[in-house]
mmCIF file with all atom_site columns, C-alpha atoms in Angstrom:
data_model
loop_
_atom_site.group_PDB
_atom_site.id
_atom_site.type_symbol
_atom_site.label_atom_id
_atom_site.label_alt_id
_atom_site.label_comp_id
_atom_site.label_asym_id
_atom_site.label_entity_id
_atom_site.label_seq_id
_atom_site.pdbx_PDB_ins_code
_atom_site.Cartn_x
_atom_site.Cartn_y
_atom_site.Cartn_z
_atom_site.occupancy
_atom_site.B_iso_or_equiv
_atom_site.pdbx_formal_charge
_atom_site.auth_seq_id
_atom_site.auth_comp_id
_atom_site.auth_asym_id
_atom_site.auth_atom_id
_atom_site.pdbx_PDB_model_num
ATOM 1   C CA . UNK A 1 1   ? -23.260 29.814 98.901  1.00 0.00 ? 1   UNK A CA 1
ATOM 2   C CA . UNK A 1 2   ? -21.660 29.499 95.611  1.00 0.00 ? 2   UNK A CA 1
ATOM 3   C CA . UNK A 1 3   ? -22.984 30.463 92.373  1.00 0.00 ? 3   UNK A CA 1
ATOM 4   C CA . UNK A 1 4   ? -21.641 29.942 88.534  1.00 0.00 ? 4   UNK A CA 1
ATOM 5   C CA . UNK A 1 5   ? -22.340 32.741 86.682  1.00 0.00 ? 5   UNK A CA 1
ATOM 6   C CA . UNK A 1 6   ? -21.361 32.982 82.733  1.00 0.00 ? 6   UNK A CA 1
ATOM 7   C CA . UNK A 1 7   ? -20.083 36.223 82.438  1.00 0.00 ? 7   UNK A CA 1
ATOM 8   C CA . UNK A 1 8   ? -21.187 37.205 78.750  1.00 0.00 ? 8   UNK A CA 1
ATOM 9   C CA . UNK A 1 9   ? -20.028 40.987 79.387  1.00 0.00 ? 9   UNK A CA 1
ATOM 10  C CA . UNK A 1 10  ? -16.787 39.813 79.241  1.00 0.00 ? 10  UNK A CA 1
ATOM 11  C CA . UNK A 1 11  ? -16.941 38.342 75.748  1.00 0.00 ? 11  UNK A CA 1
ATOM 12  C CA . UNK A 1 12  ? -18.473 41.567 74.535  1.00 0.00 ? 12  UNK A CA 1
ATOM 13  C CA . UNK A 1 13  ? -16.195 44.158 76.488  1.00 0.00 ? 13  UNK A CA 1
ATOM 14  C CA . UNK A 1 14  ? -13.055 42.084 76.553  1.00 0.00 ? 14  UNK A CA 1
ATOM 15  C CA . UNK A 1 15  ? -12.593 42.331 79.843  1.00 0.00 ? 15  UNK A CA 1
ATOM 16  C CA . UNK A 1 16  ? -9.459  40.678 81.796  1.00 0.00 ? 16  UNK A CA 1
ATOM 17  C CA . UNK A 1 17  ? -10.714 37.505 83.770  1.00 0.00 ? 17  UNK A CA 1
ATOM 18  C CA . UNK A 1 18  ? -8.241  35.312 86.083  1.00 0.00 ? 18  UNK A CA 1
ATOM 19  C CA . UNK A 1 19  ? -6.351  32.496 84.362  1.00 0.00 ? 19  UNK A CA 1
ATOM 20  C CA . UNK A 1 20  ? -7.513  29.975 87.092  1.00 0.00 ? 20  UNK A CA 1
ATOM 21  C CA . UNK A 1 21  ? -10.492 28.199 86.141  1.00 0.00 ? 21  UNK A CA 1
ATOM 22  C CA . UNK A 1 22  ? -13.213 27.418 88.877  1.00 0.00 ? 22  UNK A CA 1
ATOM 23  C CA . UNK A 1 23  ? -11.878 29.507 91.595  1.00 0.00 ? 23  UNK A CA 1
ATOM 24  C CA . UNK A 1 24  ? -13.820 32.625 92.500  1.00 0.00 ? 24  UNK A CA 1
ATOM 25  C CA . UNK A 1 25  ? -12.836 35.984 91.317  1.00 0.00 ? 25  UNK A CA 1
ATOM 26  C CA . UNK A 1 26  ? -15.230 38.221 93.176  1.00 0.00 ? 26  UNK A CA 1
ATOM 27  C CA . UNK A 1 27  ? -17.044 37.731 96.445  1.00 0.00 ? 27  UNK A CA 1
ATOM 28  C CA . UNK A 1 28  ? -20.131 39.825 97.256  1.00 0.00 ? 28  UNK A CA 1
ATOM 29  C CA . UNK A 1 29  ? -20.877 41.507 100.402 1.00 0.00 ? 29  UNK A CA 1
ATOM 30  C CA . UNK A 1 30  ? -23.582 38.732 101.097 1.00 0.00 ? 30  UNK A CA 1
ATOM 31  C CA . UNK A 1 31  ? -20.999 35.872 100.665 1.00 0.00 ? 31  UNK A CA 1
ATOM 32  C CA . UNK A 1 32  ? -22.205 34.936 97.088  1.00 0.00 ? 32  UNK A CA 1
ATOM 33  C CA . UNK A 1 33  ? -18.925 34.013 95.112  1.00 0.00 ? 33  UNK A CA 1
ATOM 34  C CA . UNK A 1 34  ? -19.091 35.013 91.401  1.00 0.00 ? 34  UNK A CA 1
ATOM 35  C CA . UNK A 1 35  ? -17.433 32.597 88.924  1.00 0.00 ? 35  UNK A CA 1
ATOM 36  C CA . UNK A 1 36  ? -16.017 33.163 85.438  1.00 0.00 ? 36  UNK A CA 1
ATOM 37  C CA . UNK A 1 37  ? -16.552 30.893 82.719  1.00 0.00 ? 37  UNK A CA 1
ATOM 38  C CA . UNK A 1 38  ? -15.197 31.538 79.190  1.00 0.00 ? 38  UNK A CA 1
ATOM 39  C CA . UNK A 1 39  ? -17.698 30.932 76.794  1.00 0.00 ? 39  UNK A CA 1
ATOM 40  C CA . UNK A 1 40  ? -16.172 32.260 73.481  1.00 0.00 ? 40  UNK A CA 1
ATOM 41  C CA . UNK A 1 41  ? -12.405 32.472 72.772  1.00 0.00 ? 41  UNK A CA 1
ATOM 42  C CA . UNK A 1 42  ? -10.591 34.084 69.887  1.00 0.00 ? 42  UNK A CA 1
ATOM 43  C CA . UNK A 1 43  ? -12.108 37.137 69.725  1.00 0.00 ? 43  UNK A CA 1
ATOM 44  C CA . UNK A 1 44  ? -10.326 40.371 68.408  1.00 0.00 ? 44  UNK A CA 1
ATOM 45  C CA . UNK A 1 45  ? -11.612 43.219 70.008  1.00 0.00 ? 45  UNK A CA 1
ATOM 46  C CA . UNK A 1 46  ? -15.229 42.031 70.922  1.00 0.00 ? 46  UNK A CA 1
ATOM 47  C CA . UNK A 1 47  ? -17.371 45.338 70.811  1.00 0.00 ? 47  UNK A CA 1
ATOM 48  C CA . UNK A 1 48  ? -20.847 44.555 71.242  1.00 0.00 ? 48  UNK A CA 1
ATOM 49  C CA . UNK A 1 49  ? -23.328 41.434 72.176  1.00 0.00 ? 49  UNK A CA 1
ATOM 50  C CA . UNK A 1 50  ? -26.992 40.774 71.782  1.00 0.00 ? 50  UNK A CA 1
ATOM 51  C CA . UNK A 1 51  ? -29.186 37.610 72.297  1.00 0.00 ? 51  UNK A CA 1
ATOM 52  C CA . UNK A 1 52  ? -31.952 36.513 69.764  1.00 0.00 ? 52  UNK A CA 1
ATOM 53  C CA . UNK A 1 53  ? -35.436 34.701 70.287  1.00 0.00 ? 53  UNK A CA 1
ATOM 54  C CA . UNK A 1 54  ? -33.739 31.406 70.587  1.00 0.00 ? 54  UNK A CA 1
ATOM 55  C CA . UNK A 1 55  ? -31.194 32.431 73.256  1.00 0.00 ? 55  UNK A CA 1
ATOM 56  C CA . UNK A 1 56  ? -28.084 32.480 71.122  1.00 0.00 ? 56  UNK A CA 1
ATOM 57  C CA . UNK A 1 57  ? -25.450 35.215 71.492  1.00 0.00 ? 57  UNK A CA 1
ATOM 58  C CA . UNK A 1 58  ? -24.423 37.276 68.505  1.00 0.00 ? 58  UNK A CA 1
ATOM 59  C CA . UNK A 1 59  ? -21.192 39.088 68.910  1.00 0.00 ? 59  UNK A CA 1
ATOM 60  C CA . UNK A 1 60  ? -19.395 41.374 66.508  1.00 0.00 ? 60  UNK A CA 1
ATOM 61  C CA . UNK A 1 61  ? -15.532 42.140 66.842  1.00 0.00 ? 61  UNK A CA 1
ATOM 62  C CA . UNK A 1 62  ? -14.892 45.851 65.985  1.00 0.00 ? 62  UNK A CA 1
ATOM 63  C CA . UNK A 1 63  ? -11.817 45.694 64.228  1.00 0.00 ? 63  UNK A CA 1
ATOM 64  C CA . UNK A 1 64  ? -11.682 42.721 61.994  1.00 0.00 ? 64  UNK A CA 1
ATOM 65  C CA . UNK A 1 65  ? -15.477 42.787 61.203  1.00 0.00 ? 65  UNK A CA 1
ATOM 66  C CA . UNK A 1 66  ? -16.759 39.213 62.326  1.00 0.00 ? 66  UNK A CA 1
ATOM 67  C CA . UNK A 1 67  ? -20.152 38.715 63.244  1.00 0.00 ? 67  UNK A CA 1
ATOM 68  C CA . UNK A 1 68  ? -20.309 35.246 65.179  1.00 0.00 ? 68  UNK A CA 1
ATOM 69  C CA . UNK A 1 69  ? -23.439 33.435 66.650  1.00 0.00 ? 69  UNK A CA 1
ATOM 70  C CA . UNK A 1 70  ? -22.741 31.235 70.045  1.00 0.00 ? 70  UNK A CA 1
ATOM 71  C CA . UNK A 1 71  ? -26.022 28.744 70.128  1.00 0.00 ? 71  UNK A CA 1
ATOM 72  C CA . UNK A 1 72  ? -27.433 27.514 73.240  1.00 0.00 ? 72  UNK A CA 1
ATOM 73  C CA . UNK A 1 73  ? -25.816 24.344 72.617  1.00 0.00 ? 73  UNK A CA 1
ATOM 74  C CA . UNK A 1 74  ? -22.320 26.052 73.065  1.00 0.00 ? 74  UNK A CA 1
ATOM 75  C CA . UNK A 1 75  ? -21.419 25.852 69.372  1.00 0.00 ? 75  UNK A CA 1
ATOM 76  C CA . UNK A 1 76  ? -19.684 28.960 67.904  1.00 0.00 ? 76  UNK A CA 1
ATOM 77  C CA . UNK A 1 77  ? -19.802 29.854 64.341  1.00 0.00 ? 77  UNK A CA 1
ATOM 78  C CA . UNK A 1 78  ? -18.629 32.799 61.993  1.00 0.00 ? 78  UNK A CA 1
ATOM 79  C CA . UNK A 1 79  ? -21.555 33.970 60.320  1.00 0.00 ? 79  UNK A CA 1
ATOM 80  C CA . UNK A 1 80  ? -20.228 36.511 58.483  1.00 0.00 ? 80  UNK A CA 1
ATOM 81  C CA . UNK A 1 81  ? -17.778 39.278 58.190  1.00 0.00 ? 81  UNK A CA 1
ATOM 82  C CA . UNK A 1 82  ? -18.171 42.902 57.397  1.00 0.00 ? 82  UNK A CA 1
ATOM 83  C CA . UNK A 1 83  ? -15.622 44.799 55.591  1.00 0.00 ? 83  UNK A CA 1
ATOM 84  C CA . UNK A 1 84  ? -14.333 47.762 57.882  1.00 0.00 ? 84  UNK A CA 1
ATOM 85  C CA . UNK A 1 85  ? -11.465 50.468 57.048  1.00 0.00 ? 85  UNK A CA 1
ATOM 86  C CA . UNK A 1 86  ? -8.163  49.013 58.044  1.00 0.00 ? 86  UNK A CA 1
ATOM 87  C CA . UNK A 1 87  ? -5.871  51.059 60.059  1.00 0.00 ? 87  UNK A CA 1
ATOM 88  C CA . UNK A 1 88  ? -4.293  53.922 58.327  1.00 0.00 ? 88  UNK A CA 1
ATOM 89  C CA . UNK A 1 89  ? -1.031  54.848 60.231  1.00 0.00 ? 89  UNK A CA 1
ATOM 90  C CA . UNK A 1 90  ? -0.967  58.230 58.619  1.00 0.00 ? 90  UNK A CA 1
ATOM 91  C CA . UNK A 1 91  ? -4.412  59.431 59.845  1.00 0.00 ? 91  UNK A CA 1
ATOM 92  C CA . UNK A 1 92  ? -4.416  57.081 62.925  1.00 0.00 ? 92  UNK A CA 1
ATOM 93  C CA . UNK A 1 93  ? -7.834  56.314 61.563  1.00 0.00 ? 93  UNK A CA 1
ATOM 94  C CA . UNK A 1 94  ? -9.929  53.037 60.913  1.00 0.00 ? 94  UNK A CA 1
ATOM 95  C CA . UNK A 1 95  ? -13.584 51.611 60.608  1.00 0.00 ? 95  UNK A CA 1
ATOM 96  C CA . UNK A 1 96  ? -15.069 50.158 63.498  1.00 0.00 ? 96  UNK A CA 1
ATOM 97  C CA . UNK A 1 97  ? -18.021 47.598 64.018  1.00 0.00 ? 97  UNK A CA 1
ATOM 98  C CA . UNK A 1 98  ? -19.707 49.150 66.921  1.00 0.00 ? 98  UNK A CA 1
ATOM 99  C CA . UNK A 1 99  ? -23.582 47.917 67.265  1.00 0.00 ? 99  UNK A CA 1
ATOM 100 C CA . UNK A 1 100 ? -25.547 44.903 66.502  1.00 0.00 ? 100 UNK A CA 1
ATOM 101 C CA . UNK A 1 101 ? -29.154 44.400 66.932  1.00 0.00 ? 101 UNK A CA 1
ATOM 102 C CA . UNK A 1 102 ? -31.076 40.978 65.665  1.00 0.00 ? 102 UNK A CA 1
ATOM 103 C CA . UNK A 1 103 ? -34.804 40.463 65.271  1.00 0.00 ? 103 UNK A CA 1
ATOM 104 C CA . UNK A 1 104 ? -36.530 37.487 64.105  1.00 0.00 ? 104 UNK A CA 1
ATOM 105 C CA . UNK A 1 105 ? -37.955 37.471 60.670  1.00 0.00 ? 105 UNK A CA 1
ATOM 106 C CA . UNK A 1 106 ? -39.944 35.174 58.251  1.00 0.00 ? 106 UNK A CA 1
ATOM 107 C CA . UNK A 1 107 ? -36.951 33.408 57.072  1.00 0.00 ? 107 UNK A CA 1
ATOM 108 C CA . UNK A 1 108 ? -34.816 33.397 60.073  1.00 0.00 ? 108 UNK A CA 1
ATOM 109 C CA . UNK A 1 109 ? -33.079 36.476 61.471  1.00 0.00 ? 109 UNK A CA 1
ATOM 110 C CA . UNK A 1 110 ? -32.802 40.364 60.398  1.00 0.00 ? 110 UNK A CA 1
ATOM 111 C CA . UNK A 1 111 ? -29.370 41.338 61.512  1.00 0.00 ? 111 UNK A CA 1
ATOM 112 C CA . UNK A 1 112 ? -28.616 45.009 62.019  1.00 0.00 ? 112 UNK A CA 1
ATOM 113 C CA . UNK A 1 113 ? -25.049 46.340 62.158  1.00 0.00 ? 113 UNK A CA 1
ATOM 114 C CA . UNK A 1 114 ? -23.480 49.691 62.962  1.00 0.00 ? 114 UNK A CA 1
ATOM 115 C CA . UNK A 1 115 ? -20.558 51.066 61.305  1.00 0.00 ? 115 UNK A CA 1
ATOM 116 C CA . UNK A 1 116 ? -18.147 53.887 61.438  1.00 0.00 ? 116 UNK A CA 1
ATOM 117 C CA . UNK A 1 117 ? -15.803 54.758 58.506  1.00 0.00 ? 117 UNK A CA 1
ATOM 118 C CA . UNK A 1 118 ? -12.439 56.427 58.313  1.00 0.00 ? 118 UNK A CA 1
ATOM 119 C CA . UNK A 1 119 ? -14.129 59.182 56.116  1.00 0.00 ? 119 UNK A CA 1
ATOM 120 C CA . UNK A 1 120 ? -16.137 60.110 59.346  1.00 0.00 ? 120 UNK A CA 1
ATOM 121 C CA . UNK A 1 121 ? -19.410 58.520 58.137  1.00 0.00 ? 121 UNK A CA 1
ATOM 122 C CA . UNK A 1 122 ? -21.589 56.264 60.114  1.00 0.00 ? 122 UNK A CA 1
ATOM 123 C CA . UNK A 1 123 ? -23.920 53.549 58.521  1.00 0.00 ? 123 UNK A CA 1
ATOM 124 C CA . UNK A 1 124 ? -26.704 51.244 59.854  1.00 0.00 ? 124 UNK A CA 1
ATOM 125 C CA . UNK A 1 125 ? -26.452 48.013 57.760  1.00 0.00 ? 125 UNK A CA 1
ATOM 126 C CA . UNK A 1 126 ? -29.387 45.373 57.219  1.00 0.00 ? 126 UNK A CA 1
ATOM 127 C CA . UNK A 1 127 ? -28.560 41.525 56.384  1.00 0.00 ? 127 UNK A CA 1
ATOM 128 C CA . UNK A 1 128 ? -30.803 38.604 56.428  1.00 0.00 ? 128 UNK A CA 1
ATOM 129 C CA . UNK A 1 129 ? -29.250 35.544 58.080  1.00 0.00 ? 129 UNK A CA 1
ATOM 130 C CA . UNK A 1 130 ? -30.223 31.746 58.545  1.00 0.00 ? 130 UNK A CA 1
ATOM 131 C CA . UNK A 1 131 ? -28.153 31.766 61.709  1.00 0.00 ? 131 UNK A CA 1
ATOM 132 C CA . UNK A 1 132 ? -25.240 30.229 59.881  1.00 0.00 ? 132 UNK A CA 1
ATOM 133 C CA . UNK A 1 133 ? -24.266 33.115 57.232  1.00 0.00 ? 133 UNK A CA 1
ATOM 134 C CA . UNK A 1 134 ? -25.328 36.280 56.375  1.00 0.00 ? 134 UNK A CA 1
ATOM 135 C CA . UNK A 1 135 ? -26.865 37.743 53.020  1.00 0.00 ? 135 UNK A CA 1
ATOM 136 C CA . UNK A 1 136 ? -26.012 40.957 51.365  1.00 0.00 ? 136 UNK A CA 1
ATOM 137 C CA . UNK A 1 137 ? -25.889 44.025 53.168  1.00 0.00 ? 137 UNK A CA 1
ATOM 138 C CA . UNK A 1 138 ? -27.895 46.703 52.466  1.00 0.00 ? 138 UNK A CA 1
ATOM 139 C CA . UNK A 1 139 ? -27.373 50.320 53.642  1.00 0.00 ? 139 UNK A CA 1
ATOM 140 C CA . UNK A 1 140 ? -30.680 51.466 55.303  1.00 0.00 ? 140 UNK A CA 1
ATOM 141 C CA . UNK A 1 141 ? -29.215 54.489 57.070  1.00 0.00 ? 141 UNK A CA 1
ATOM 142 C CA . UNK A 1 142 ? -25.908 57.018 56.214  1.00 0.00 ? 142 UNK A CA 1
ATOM 143 C CA . UNK A 1 143 ? -25.058 59.550 58.801  1.00 0.00 ? 143 UNK A CA 1
ATOM 144 C CA . UNK A 1 144 ? -22.622 62.134 57.740  1.00 0.00 ? 144 UNK A CA 1
ATOM 145 C CA . UNK A 1 145 ? -19.687 63.796 59.746  1.00 0.00 ? 145 UNK A CA 1
ATOM 146 C CA . UNK A 1 146 ? -19.559 61.260 62.655  1.00 0.00 ? 146 UNK A CA 1
ATOM 147 C CA . UNK A 1 147 ? -16.102 60.552 63.554  1.00 0.00 ? 147 UNK A CA 1
ATOM 148 C CA . UNK A 1 148 ? -14.640 57.173 62.728  1.00 0.00 ? 148 UNK A CA 1
ATOM 149 C CA . UNK A 1 149 ? -13.911 56.438 66.652  1.00 0.00 ? 149 UNK A CA 1
ATOM 150 C CA . UNK A 1 150 ? -17.467 56.910 67.632  1.00 0.00 ? 150 UNK A CA 1
ATOM 151 C CA . UNK A 1 151 ? -19.356 53.663 68.624  1.00 0.00 ? 151 UNK A CA 1
ATOM 152 C CA . UNK A 1 152 ? -23.089 53.741 67.841  1.00 0.00 ? 152 UNK A CA 1
ATOM 153 C CA . UNK A 1 153 ? -25.788 51.420 69.618  1.00 0.00 ? 153 UNK A CA 1
ATOM 154 C CA . UNK A 1 154 ? -28.857 50.045 67.872  1.00 0.00 ? 154 UNK A CA 1
ATOM 155 C CA . UNK A 1 155 ? -31.999 48.488 69.391  1.00 0.00 ? 155 UNK A CA 1
ATOM 156 C CA . UNK A 1 156 ? -34.976 46.960 67.132  1.00 0.00 ? 156 UNK A CA 1
ATOM 157 C CA . UNK A 1 157 ? -38.448 47.932 68.866  1.00 0.00 ? 157 UNK A CA 1
ATOM 158 C CA . UNK A 1 158 ? -41.277 45.153 68.665  1.00 0.00 ? 158 UNK A CA 1
ATOM 159 C CA . UNK A 1 159 ? -43.255 47.870 66.198  1.00 0.00 ? 159 UNK A CA 1
ATOM 160 C CA . UNK A 1 160 ? -40.325 47.598 63.592  1.00 0.00 ? 160 UNK A CA 1
ATOM 161 C CA . UNK A 1 161 ? -38.710 50.798 64.405  1.00 0.00 ? 161 UNK A CA 1
ATOM 162 C CA . UNK A 1 162 ? -35.022 50.655 64.881  1.00 0.00 ? 162 UNK A CA 1
ATOM 163 C CA . UNK A 1 163 ? -33.299 53.060 67.817  1.00 0.00 ? 163 UNK A CA 1
ATOM 164 C CA . UNK A 1 164 ? -30.060 54.247 66.872  1.00 0.00 ? 164 UNK A CA 1
ATOM 165 C CA . UNK A 1 165 ? -27.845 56.020 69.676  1.00 0.00 ? 165 UNK A CA 1
ATOM 166 C CA . UNK A 1 166 ? -25.110 58.428 68.649  1.00 0.00 ? 166 UNK A CA 1
ATOM 167 C CA . UNK A 1 167 ? -22.767 59.613 71.143  1.00 0.00 ? 167 UNK A CA 1
ATOM 168 C CA . UNK A 1 168 ? -21.979 63.285 71.041  1.00 0.00 ? 168 UNK A CA 1
ATOM 169 C CA . UNK A 1 169 ? -19.441 64.297 68.160  1.00 0.00 ? 169 UNK A CA 1
ATOM 170 C CA . UNK A 1 170 ? -19.347 68.113 68.350  1.00 0.00 ? 170 UNK A CA 1
ATOM 171 C CA . UNK A 1 171 ? -15.738 67.701 69.333  1.00 0.00 ? 171 UNK A CA 1
ATOM 172 C CA . UNK A 1 172 ? -12.989 65.306 68.089  1.00 0.00 ? 172 UNK A CA 1
ATOM 173 C CA . UNK A 1 173 ? -11.902 63.994 71.391  1.00 0.00 ? 173 UNK A CA 1
ATOM 174 C CA . UNK A 1 174 ? -14.607 64.827 73.951  1.00 0.00 ? 174 UNK A CA 1
ATOM 175 C CA . UNK A 1 175 ? -12.625 62.896 76.932  1.00 0.00 ? 175 UNK A CA 1
ATOM 176 C CA . UNK A 1 176 ? -9.486  65.023 76.370  1.00 0.00 ? 176 UNK A CA 1
ATOM 177 C CA . UNK A 1 177 ? -8.823  68.005 78.743  1.00 0.00 ? 177 UNK A CA 1
ATOM 178 C CA . UNK A 1 178 ? -7.480  69.789 75.781  1.00 0.00 ? 178 UNK A CA 1
ATOM 179 C CA . UNK A 1 179 ? -10.632 70.226 74.146  1.00 0.00 ? 179 UNK A CA 1
ATOM 180 C CA . UNK A 1 180 ? -12.908 70.995 77.171  1.00 0.00 ? 180 UNK A CA 1
#
């Protein structure tokens, strides 16, 4: 039995996929063969993906700040770009787009983006969108003392609440054996 799956997670995570299109890249124990289909290309460090109520994918690129939307008909457009701090060779720090959430609004979409800054702050930014462009950014939450390399997750709830998850940042390098 052969199934073709669009692997959307590979878009968001930037995982390497085999160069040979149409050939299975993974066979499951039950004989199912997974297939990879590239659905969006030309991304610079994609970091998160979400789906809106129309079934379109919203993708953010962590370093260049682009926000893209891939509609169900397969067209992909850059709806906007968020200013992120560029890499500073002296400090080794830079800003990151690290979370996106989209919910339906009366005029289209409310788009929420999480960003960390080189100055060790995190912000949740809200914009409106018609699906083709982003409106002006409004900071709705600033969080001090969040290191630039932490990635936040955000999720809108049906009651209007916005959940924000911030990983532990009580040590500058939690995965380093030197800080354990």
